[in-house]
Amino acid sequence: MRLFSPAKINLFLRIVSKRPDGYHQLSSVFQAISLGDTLTIDLHDRDELTCSDPHLPRDDSNLVLKATRLFRKKTGYERGFRIHLEKRIPTQAGLGGGSSNAATTLWACAKLANPDIPLNTLKDWGAEIGSDVPFFFSQGTAYCAGRGEIVHHLPSLTQKTVWIVKPAGGLSTPSVYKQLNFGDAVSEKVVRRDLDGFLAGSMSYFNDLEAPAFSLRSDLRALKEVLLEGGFEVVLMSGSGSAFFCLGEGRLPEQEDVEIFPASFISRPLNEWYSESTFSEL
Ligand code: C5P
């Protein structure tokens, strides 16, 4: 079985508060995009994972292997899976690559071993692997709250072209969250107002994690400036960075240490997984 494992971007991301469990309460619109990895998976006597990227850890910290293990724990299934991951999504980029791989693996395990498991159950299991995993069980556009695991489906958004701009070097999510300054925090009422505006069509693209990420890496602020000067209508960091997405027409930087990926918004048909070419149509 061969499955596409898409990246995500956050069109809107507000951090509401810090929770007693150390996570942050967020309010975010997530969107799946056509930049993605390919996962090939079959039944096997034990788990075996190969990857096109030799740097990706293949031990217990790998989210694909976490997903197969969780699947067995939840279902009592006793066989393993042979998996090959063709990696294209940059890591430590805020594009949800590992979370998407975990969600895609859970979906594939269910299809291969136990097709009767409801999608909602897989989504809840996904939350045990990571905060961004449940989003991928939406249909491609969703409003996510809580620590990310509360997923409200939204109608598909059309966007033919989005440019993903990834500078060299990534950012670790916990270190970005640690830089958040709640002295400047906005109230829940403001978050709600901004979100309602966004959903009603007056899109105000926003990411509360930009400032903390820029405080760790000033080159990211400079890259954002370059992209805005290039004429793009929207330039926003995705998740906890370090990648940006750009909407509209503009001049892309030609620096050697900056990777550029063209993509579009995608949606997932009901009862099918994502594919690279499912462009959302309204
Ligand atoms: O859930 P996940 O393991 O992907 O989260 C990675 C890290 O990101 C957490 O350990 C935490 O530091 C931070 N995080 C957070 N609030 C969220 C999501 C992630 O503080 N809502």
mmCIF file of C-alpha atoms and ligand atoms in Angstrom:
data_model
loop_
_atom_site.group_PDB
_atom_site.id
_atom_site.type_symbol
_atom_site.label_atom_id
_atom_site.label_comp_id
_atom_site.label_asym_id
_atom_site.label_seq_id
_atom_site.Cartn_x
_atom_site.Cartn_y
_atom_site.Cartn_z
ATOM 1 C CA MET A 1 0.000 0.000 0.000
ATOM 2 C CA ARG A 2 1.370 3.395 -1.046
ATOM 3 C CA LEU A 3 0.084 6.517 0.654
ATOM 4 C CA PHE A 4 0.754 10.225 0.388
ATOM 5 C CA SER A 5 1.605 11.905 3.715
ATOM 6 C CA PRO A 6 0.997 15.657 3.365
ATOM 7 C CA ALA A 7 2.564 18.571 5.196
ATOM 8 C CA LYS A 8 0.397 21.176 6.947
ATOM 9 C CA ILE A 9 0.603 24.902 7.396
ATOM 10 C CA ASN A 10 -1.105 27.066 10.028
ATOM 11 C CA LEU A 11 -3.035 29.892 8.386
ATOM 12 C CA PHE A 12 -3.916 31.293 11.785
ATOM 13 C CA LEU A 13 -2.280 30.401 15.096
ATOM 14 C CA ARG A 14 -3.022 32.098 18.400
ATOM 15 C CA ILE A 15 -1.681 30.836 21.715
ATOM 16 C CA VAL A 16 -4.349 31.348 24.341
ATOM 17 C CA SER A 17 -2.676 30.257 27.580
ATOM 18 C CA LYS A 18 -0.170 27.965 29.228
ATOM 19 C CA ARG A 19 -1.783 24.912 30.775
ATOM 20 C CA PRO A 20 -0.885 23.253 34.079
ATOM 21 C CA ASP A 21 0.353 20.181 32.121
ATOM 22 C CA GLY A 22 2.991 22.341 30.390
ATOM 23 C CA TYR A 23 1.243 22.378 27.000
ATOM 24 C CA HIS A 24 -0.271 25.507 25.508
ATOM 25 C CA GLN A 25 -3.906 26.075 24.699
ATOM 26 C CA LEU A 26 -4.104 27.107 21.060
ATOM 27 C CA SER A 27 -6.585 28.308 18.496
ATOM 28 C CA SER A 28 -5.465 27.534 14.969
ATOM 29 C CA VAL A 29 -6.618 26.973 11.388
ATOM 30 C CA PHE A 30 -4.636 24.109 9.868
ATOM 31 C CA GLN A 31 -4.415 23.432 6.128
ATOM 32 C CA ALA A 32 -3.013 20.327 4.369
ATOM 33 C CA ILE A 33 -0.797 21.019 1.357
ATOM 34 C CA SER A 34 0.488 19.068 -1.634
ATOM 35 C CA LEU A 35 4.083 18.989 -0.381
ATOM 36 C CA GLY A 36 4.412 15.581 1.228
ATOM 37 C CA ASP A 37 6.183 12.304 1.866
ATOM 38 C CA THR A 38 5.312 8.888 0.467
ATOM 39 C CA LEU A 39 4.789 5.960 2.772
ATOM 40 C CA THR A 40 4.865 2.394 1.407
ATOM 41 C CA ILE A 41 3.544 -0.108 3.915
ATOM 42 C CA ASP A 42 2.796 -3.850 3.970
ATOM 43 C CA LEU A 43 2.132 -6.515 6.563
ATOM 44 C CA HIS A 44 5.291 -8.181 7.886
ATOM 45 C CA ASP A 45 6.291 -10.520 10.731
ATOM 46 C CA ARG A 46 7.877 -7.603 12.644
ATOM 47 C CA ASP A 47 8.282 -3.823 12.229
ATOM 48 C CA GLU A 48 10.909 -2.789 9.700
ATOM 49 C CA LEU A 49 11.394 0.855 8.699
ATOM 50 C CA THR A 50 13.593 2.233 5.949
ATOM 51 C CA CYS A 51 13.808 5.884 4.978
ATOM 52 C CA SER A 52 15.231 7.901 2.090
ATOM 53 C CA ASP A 53 16.673 10.336 4.663
ATOM 54 C CA PRO A 54 19.557 8.682 6.523
ATOM 55 C CA HIS A 55 19.383 11.339 9.273
ATOM 56 C CA LEU A 56 15.874 10.436 10.370
ATOM 57 C CA PRO A 57 16.010 8.465 13.649
ATOM 58 C CA ARG A 58 14.814 4.912 13.156
ATOM 59 C CA ASP A 59 14.647 4.056 16.849
ATOM 60 C CA ASP A 60 11.683 4.268 19.242
ATOM 61 C CA SER A 61 11.522 8.070 18.907
ATOM 62 C CA ASN A 62 10.389 7.739 15.292
ATOM 63 C CA LEU A 63 6.724 8.698 15.030
ATOM 64 C CA VAL A 64 6.016 6.012 12.393
ATOM 65 C CA LEU A 65 7.197 3.279 14.756
ATOM 66 C CA LYS A 66 5.312 4.920 17.641
ATOM 67 C CA ALA A 67 2.187 4.641 15.481
ATOM 68 C CA THR A 68 2.631 0.914 14.662
ATOM 69 C CA ARG A 69 3.307 0.150 18.326
ATOM 70 C CA LEU A 70 0.293 2.157 19.478
ATOM 71 C CA PHE A 71 -1.864 0.386 16.866
ATOM 72 C CA ARG A 72 -0.863 -3.031 18.236
ATOM 73 C CA LYS A 73 -1.388 -1.898 21.835
ATOM 74 C CA LYS A 74 -4.886 -0.597 21.078
ATOM 75 C CA THR A 75 -6.058 -3.498 18.884
ATOM 76 C CA GLY A 76 -4.129 -6.507 20.184
ATOM 77 C CA TYR A 77 -2.924 -7.094 16.618
ATOM 78 C CA GLU A 78 0.182 -9.256 16.691
ATOM 79 C CA ARG A 79 1.910 -8.862 13.328
ATOM 80 C CA GLY A 80 4.287 -6.085 12.267
ATOM 81 C CA PHE A 81 4.610 -3.770 9.272
ATOM 82 C CA ARG A 82 7.311 -3.228 6.655
ATOM 83 C CA ILE A 83 7.477 0.491 5.891
ATOM 84 C CA HIS A 84 9.484 2.657 3.548
ATOM 85 C CA LEU A 85 9.319 6.418 3.959
ATOM 86 C CA GLU A 86 10.275 8.663 1.063
ATOM 87 C CA LYS A 87 10.940 11.944 2.850
ATOM 88 C CA ARG A 88 10.351 15.313 1.178
ATOM 89 C CA ILE A 89 8.892 17.412 4.008
ATOM 90 C CA PRO A 90 11.727 19.262 5.753
ATOM 91 C CA THR A 91 12.074 18.428 9.451
ATOM 92 C CA GLN A 92 11.984 20.975 12.317
ATOM 93 C CA ALA A 93 10.109 23.242 9.943
ATOM 94 C CA GLY A 94 6.648 23.606 11.553
ATOM 95 C CA LEU A 95 5.151 21.651 8.665
ATOM 96 C CA GLY A 96 3.948 18.675 10.746
ATOM 97 C CA GLY A 97 5.916 16.090 8.751
ATOM 98 C CA GLY A 98 6.414 13.594 11.590
ATOM 99 C CA SER A 99 2.807 14.013 12.774
ATOM 100 C CA SER A 100 1.532 13.454 9.242
ATOM 101 C CA ASN A 101 3.656 10.294 8.917
ATOM 102 C CA ALA A 102 2.196 9.013 12.209
ATOM 103 C CA ALA A 103 -1.395 9.727 11.105
ATOM 104 C CA THR A 104 -0.778 8.127 7.697
ATOM 105 C CA THR A 105 0.716 5.051 9.398
ATOM 106 C CA LEU A 106 -2.291 4.677 11.723
ATOM 107 C CA TRP A 107 -4.667 4.954 8.745
ATOM 108 C CA ALA A 108 -2.624 2.364 6.791
ATOM 109 C CA CYS A 109 -2.386 -0.076 9.744
ATOM 110 C CA ALA A 110 -6.156 0.092 10.116
ATOM 111 C CA LYS A 111 -6.720 -0.464 6.376
ATOM 112 C CA LEU A 112 -4.352 -3.455 6.351
ATOM 113 C CA ALA A 113 -5.231 -5.071 9.661
ATOM 114 C CA ASN A 114 -8.567 -3.850 10.949
ATOM 115 C CA PRO A 115 -10.642 -1.784 8.486
ATOM 116 C CA ASP A 116 -13.586 -1.422 10.876
ATOM 117 C CA ILE A 117 -11.909 1.034 13.246
ATOM 118 C CA PRO A 118 -13.760 4.379 13.034
ATOM 119 C CA LEU A 119 -11.806 7.406 11.861
ATOM 120 C CA ASN A 120 -12.590 9.224 15.106
ATOM 121 C CA THR A 121 -10.972 6.440 17.108
ATOM 122 C CA LEU A 122 -7.810 6.657 14.993
ATOM 123 C CA LYS A 123 -7.834 10.429 15.530
ATOM 124 C CA ASP A 124 -8.045 9.981 19.325
ATOM 125 C CA TRP A 125 -5.204 7.453 19.263
ATOM 126 C CA GLY A 126 -3.179 9.910 17.181
ATOM 127 C CA ALA A 127 -3.412 12.508 19.973
ATOM 128 C CA GLU A 128 -1.394 10.123 22.177
ATOM 129 C CA ILE A 129 1.491 10.406 19.686
ATOM 130 C CA GLY A 130 1.534 14.181 19.219
ATOM 131 C CA SER A 131 -0.614 17.313 19.342
ATOM 132 C CA ASP A 132 -0.629 17.816 15.548
ATOM 133 C CA VAL A 133 -1.505 14.212 14.620
ATOM 134 C CA PRO A 134 -5.346 14.460 14.987
ATOM 135 C CA PHE A 135 -5.556 17.293 12.420
ATOM 136 C CA PHE A 136 -4.567 14.904 9.621
ATOM 137 C CA PHE A 137 -7.788 12.921 10.222
ATOM 138 C CA SER A 138 -9.780 15.988 9.159
ATOM 139 C CA GLN A 139 -10.433 16.491 5.459
ATOM 140 C CA GLY A 140 -7.628 18.981 4.997
ATOM 141 C CA THR A 141 -8.915 22.241 6.470
ATOM 142 C CA ALA A 142 -9.719 22.395 10.178
ATOM 143 C CA TYR A 143 -9.925 24.620 13.195
ATOM 144 C CA CYS A 144 -7.916 23.007 15.996
ATOM 145 C CA ALA A 145 -8.121 23.887 19.688
ATOM 146 C CA GLY A 146 -7.014 22.465 23.032
ATOM 147 C CA ARG A 147 -3.381 21.494 22.600
ATOM 148 C CA GLY A 148 -4.300 20.814 18.958
ATOM 149 C CA GLU A 149 -6.288 17.616 19.440
ATOM 150 C CA ILE A 150 -9.781 19.159 19.314
ATOM 151 C CA VAL A 151 -10.502 19.193 15.588
ATOM 152 C CA HIS A 152 -13.427 21.017 13.974
ATOM 153 C CA HIS A 153 -13.827 20.384 10.261
ATOM 154 C CA LEU A 154 -13.993 23.461 8.028
ATOM 155 C CA PRO A 155 -15.059 23.740 4.382
ATOM 156 C CA SER A 156 -12.140 23.296 1.948
ATOM 157 C CA LEU A 157 -10.248 26.427 0.986
ATOM 158 C CA THR A 158 -9.124 26.979 -2.587
ATOM 159 C CA GLN A 159 -5.576 28.119 -3.079
ATOM 160 C CA LYS A 160 -3.823 27.016 -6.204
ATOM 161 C CA THR A 161 -0.366 28.180 -5.246
ATOM 162 C CA VAL A 162 1.413 28.420 -1.934
ATOM 163 C CA TRP A 163 5.190 28.716 -1.742
ATOM 164 C CA ILE A 164 6.965 26.995 1.122
ATOM 165 C CA VAL A 165 10.230 28.713 1.957
ATOM 166 C CA LYS A 166 12.548 26.785 4.269
ATOM 167 C CA PRO A 167 15.768 28.377 5.514
ATOM 168 C CA ALA A 168 18.708 26.191 6.498
ATOM 169 C CA GLY A 169 18.418 24.856 10.024
ATOM 170 C CA GLY A 170 15.276 24.089 11.937
ATOM 171 C CA LEU A 171 13.720 25.030 15.244
ATOM 172 C CA SER A 172 12.766 22.745 18.098
ATOM 173 C CA THR A 173 9.101 23.165 19.033
ATOM 174 C CA PRO A 174 9.578 23.102 22.846
ATOM 175 C CA SER A 175 12.327 25.745 22.668
ATOM 176 C CA VAL A 176 10.070 28.092 20.673
ATOM 177 C CA TYR A 177 7.167 27.631 23.108
ATOM 178 C CA LYS A 178 9.573 28.361 25.988
ATOM 179 C CA GLN A 179 10.252 31.826 24.542
ATOM 180 C CA LEU A 180 6.580 32.832 24.660
ATOM 181 C CA ASN A 181 6.013 35.965 26.640
ATOM 182 C CA PHE A 182 2.620 35.931 28.287
ATOM 183 C CA GLY A 183 3.034 39.548 29.307
ATOM 184 C CA ASP A 184 1.852 40.329 25.769
ATOM 185 C CA ALA A 185 -0.820 37.629 25.689
ATOM 186 C CA VAL A 186 -4.118 38.523 24.112
ATOM 187 C CA SER A 187 -7.368 37.649 25.853
ATOM 188 C CA GLU A 188 -9.527 34.715 24.825
ATOM 189 C CA LYS A 189 -12.108 37.268 23.626
ATOM 190 C CA VAL A 190 -9.610 38.782 21.176
ATOM 191 C CA VAL A 191 -8.627 35.329 19.924
ATOM 192 C CA ARG A 192 -12.300 34.485 19.355
ATOM 193 C CA ARG A 193 -12.904 37.781 17.512
ATOM 194 C CA ASP A 194 -9.875 37.255 15.260
ATOM 195 C CA LEU A 195 -10.840 33.665 14.573
ATOM 196 C CA ASP A 196 -14.463 34.561 13.784
ATOM 197 C CA GLY A 197 -13.155 37.203 11.374
ATOM 198 C CA PHE A 198 -10.864 34.680 9.739
ATOM 199 C CA LEU A 199 -13.634 32.111 9.354
ATOM 200 C CA ALA A 200 -16.057 34.715 8.015
ATOM 201 C CA GLY A 201 -13.653 35.406 5.167
ATOM 202 C CA SER A 202 -11.739 38.451 6.359
ATOM 203 C CA MET A 203 -8.569 36.398 6.645
ATOM 204 C CA SER A 204 -6.071 37.888 9.047
ATOM 205 C CA TYR A 205 -3.141 35.511 8.816
ATOM 206 C CA PHE A 206 -1.400 35.399 12.168
ATOM 207 C CA ASN A 207 1.109 33.330 14.090
ATOM 208 C CA ASP A 208 1.832 34.007 17.778
ATOM 209 C CA LEU A 209 4.921 31.770 17.557
ATOM 210 C CA GLU A 210 6.699 34.089 15.102
ATOM 211 C CA ALA A 211 7.946 36.513 17.774
ATOM 212 C CA PRO A 212 9.410 33.782 20.010
ATOM 213 C CA ALA A 213 10.980 32.063 16.974
ATOM 214 C CA PHE A 214 12.482 35.376 15.796
ATOM 215 C CA SER A 215 13.929 35.933 19.261
ATOM 216 C CA LEU A 216 15.826 32.656 18.849
ATOM 217 C CA ARG A 217 16.831 33.320 15.221
ATOM 218 C CA SER A 218 16.979 36.884 13.950
ATOM 219 C CA ASP A 219 17.721 35.580 10.418
ATOM 220 C CA LEU A 220 14.081 34.443 10.264
ATOM 221 C CA ARG A 221 12.820 37.997 10.751
ATOM 222 C CA ALA A 222 15.199 39.097 7.979
ATOM 223 C CA LEU A 223 13.927 36.344 5.650
ATOM 224 C CA LYS A 224 10.329 37.405 6.298
ATOM 225 C CA GLU A 225 11.276 40.990 5.385
ATOM 226 C CA VAL A 226 12.895 39.814 2.130
ATOM 227 C CA LEU A 227 9.780 37.840 1.193
ATOM 228 C CA LEU A 228 7.453 40.755 1.970
ATOM 229 C CA GLU A 229 9.670 43.102 -0.040
ATOM 230 C CA GLY A 230 9.447 40.531 -2.859
ATOM 231 C CA GLY A 231 5.768 41.460 -3.100
ATOM 232 C CA PHE A 232 3.910 38.477 -1.590
ATOM 233 C CA GLU A 233 0.517 39.308 -0.152
ATOM 234 C CA VAL A 234 0.933 36.996 2.853
ATOM 235 C CA VAL A 235 4.186 35.779 4.412
ATOM 236 C CA LEU A 236 3.786 33.777 7.604
ATOM 237 C CA MET A 237 5.850 31.297 9.556
ATOM 238 C CA SER A 238 4.162 27.889 9.855
ATOM 239 C CA GLY A 239 3.691 26.427 13.349
ATOM 240 C CA SER A 240 6.873 26.766 15.394
ATOM 241 C CA GLY A 241 9.010 27.292 12.257
ATOM 242 C CA SER A 242 11.443 27.554 10.699
ATOM 243 C CA ALA A 243 9.538 27.348 7.364
ATOM 244 C CA PHE A 244 7.396 30.175 5.966
ATOM 245 C CA PHE A 245 4.515 30.045 3.520
ATOM 246 C CA CYS A 246 3.806 32.770 0.986
ATOM 247 C CA LEU A 247 0.533 33.516 -0.773
ATOM 248 C CA GLY A 248 0.047 35.706 -3.822
ATOM 249 C CA GLU A 249 2.585 36.757 -6.427
ATOM 250 C CA GLY A 250 6.112 37.710 -5.505
ATOM 251 C CA ARG A 251 9.825 37.358 -6.055
ATOM 252 C CA LEU A 252 11.395 34.312 -4.393
ATOM 253 C CA PRO A 253 14.852 34.590 -2.826
ATOM 254 C CA GLU A 254 17.727 32.972 -4.679
ATOM 255 C CA GLN A 255 19.903 32.241 -1.641
ATOM 256 C CA GLU A 256 21.547 28.837 -1.799
ATOM 257 C CA ASP A 257 20.711 28.049 1.814
ATOM 258 C CA VAL A 258 16.969 28.585 1.320
ATOM 259 C CA GLU A 259 14.849 25.727 -0.066
ATOM 260 C CA ILE A 260 11.687 26.570 -2.002
ATOM 261 C CA PHE A 261 8.775 24.180 -2.541
ATOM 262 C CA PRO A 262 5.743 25.043 -4.693
ATOM 263 C CA ALA A 263 2.516 23.544 -3.344
ATOM 264 C CA SER A 264 -1.242 23.966 -3.244
ATOM 265 C CA PHE A 265 -3.946 23.407 -0.651
ATOM 266 C CA ILE A 266 -5.352 19.878 -0.745
ATOM 267 C CA SER A 267 -8.368 18.158 0.722
ATOM 268 C CA ARG A 268 -9.143 14.527 1.437
ATOM 269 C CA PRO A 269 -12.252 12.837 -0.002
ATOM 270 C CA LEU A 270 -14.409 11.107 2.655
ATOM 271 C CA ASN A 271 -13.229 7.521 3.246
ATOM 272 C CA GLU A 272 -10.002 8.003 1.306
ATOM 273 C CA TRP A 273 -6.585 9.186 2.366
ATOM 274 C CA TYR A 274 -4.911 12.292 0.891
ATOM 275 C CA SER A 275 -3.299 12.218 -2.506
ATOM 276 C CA GLU A 276 -0.899 14.720 -3.998
ATOM 277 C CA SER A 277 -3.316 15.711 -6.710
ATOM 278 C CA THR A 278 -6.535 16.219 -4.709
ATOM 279 C CA PHE A 279 -6.677 19.967 -5.195
ATOM 280 C CA SER A 280 -9.523 21.404 -3.224
ATOM 281 C CA GLU A 281 -12.333 22.730 -5.345
ATOM 282 C CA LEU A 282 -15.149 24.767 -3.893
HETATM 283 O O1 C5P B 1 2.498 17.146 21.317
HETATM 284 P P1 C5P B 1 3.901 17.221 20.804
HETATM 285 O O2 C5P B 1 4.763 16.096 21.343
HETATM 286 O O3 C5P B 1 3.976 17.307 19.322
HETATM 287 O O4 C5P B 1 4.500 18.570 21.348
HETATM 288 C C1 C5P B 1 5.869 18.834 21.315
HETATM 289 C C2 C5P B 1 6.186 19.956 22.284
HETATM 290 O O5 C5P B 1 5.640 21.180 21.816
HETATM 291 C C3 C5P B 1 5.614 19.771 23.674
HETATM 292 O O6 C5P B 1 6.472 19.021 24.491
HETATM 293 C C4 C5P B 1 5.489 21.210 24.157
HETATM 294 O O7 C5P B 1 6.742 21.704 24.580
HETATM 295 C C5 C5P B 1 5.139 21.961 22.880
HETATM 296 N N1 C5P B 1 3.689 22.167 22.696
HETATM 297 C C6 C5P B 1 3.010 23.017 23.548
HETATM 298 N N2 C5P B 1 1.676 23.239 23.359
HETATM 299 C C7 C5P B 1 1.014 22.637 22.351
HETATM 300 C C8 C5P B 1 1.695 21.766 21.473
HETATM 301 C C9 C5P B 1 3.034 21.554 21.671
HETATM 302 O O8 C5P B 1 3.599 23.597 24.467
HETATM 303 N N3 C5P B 1 -0.284 22.874 22.184
#
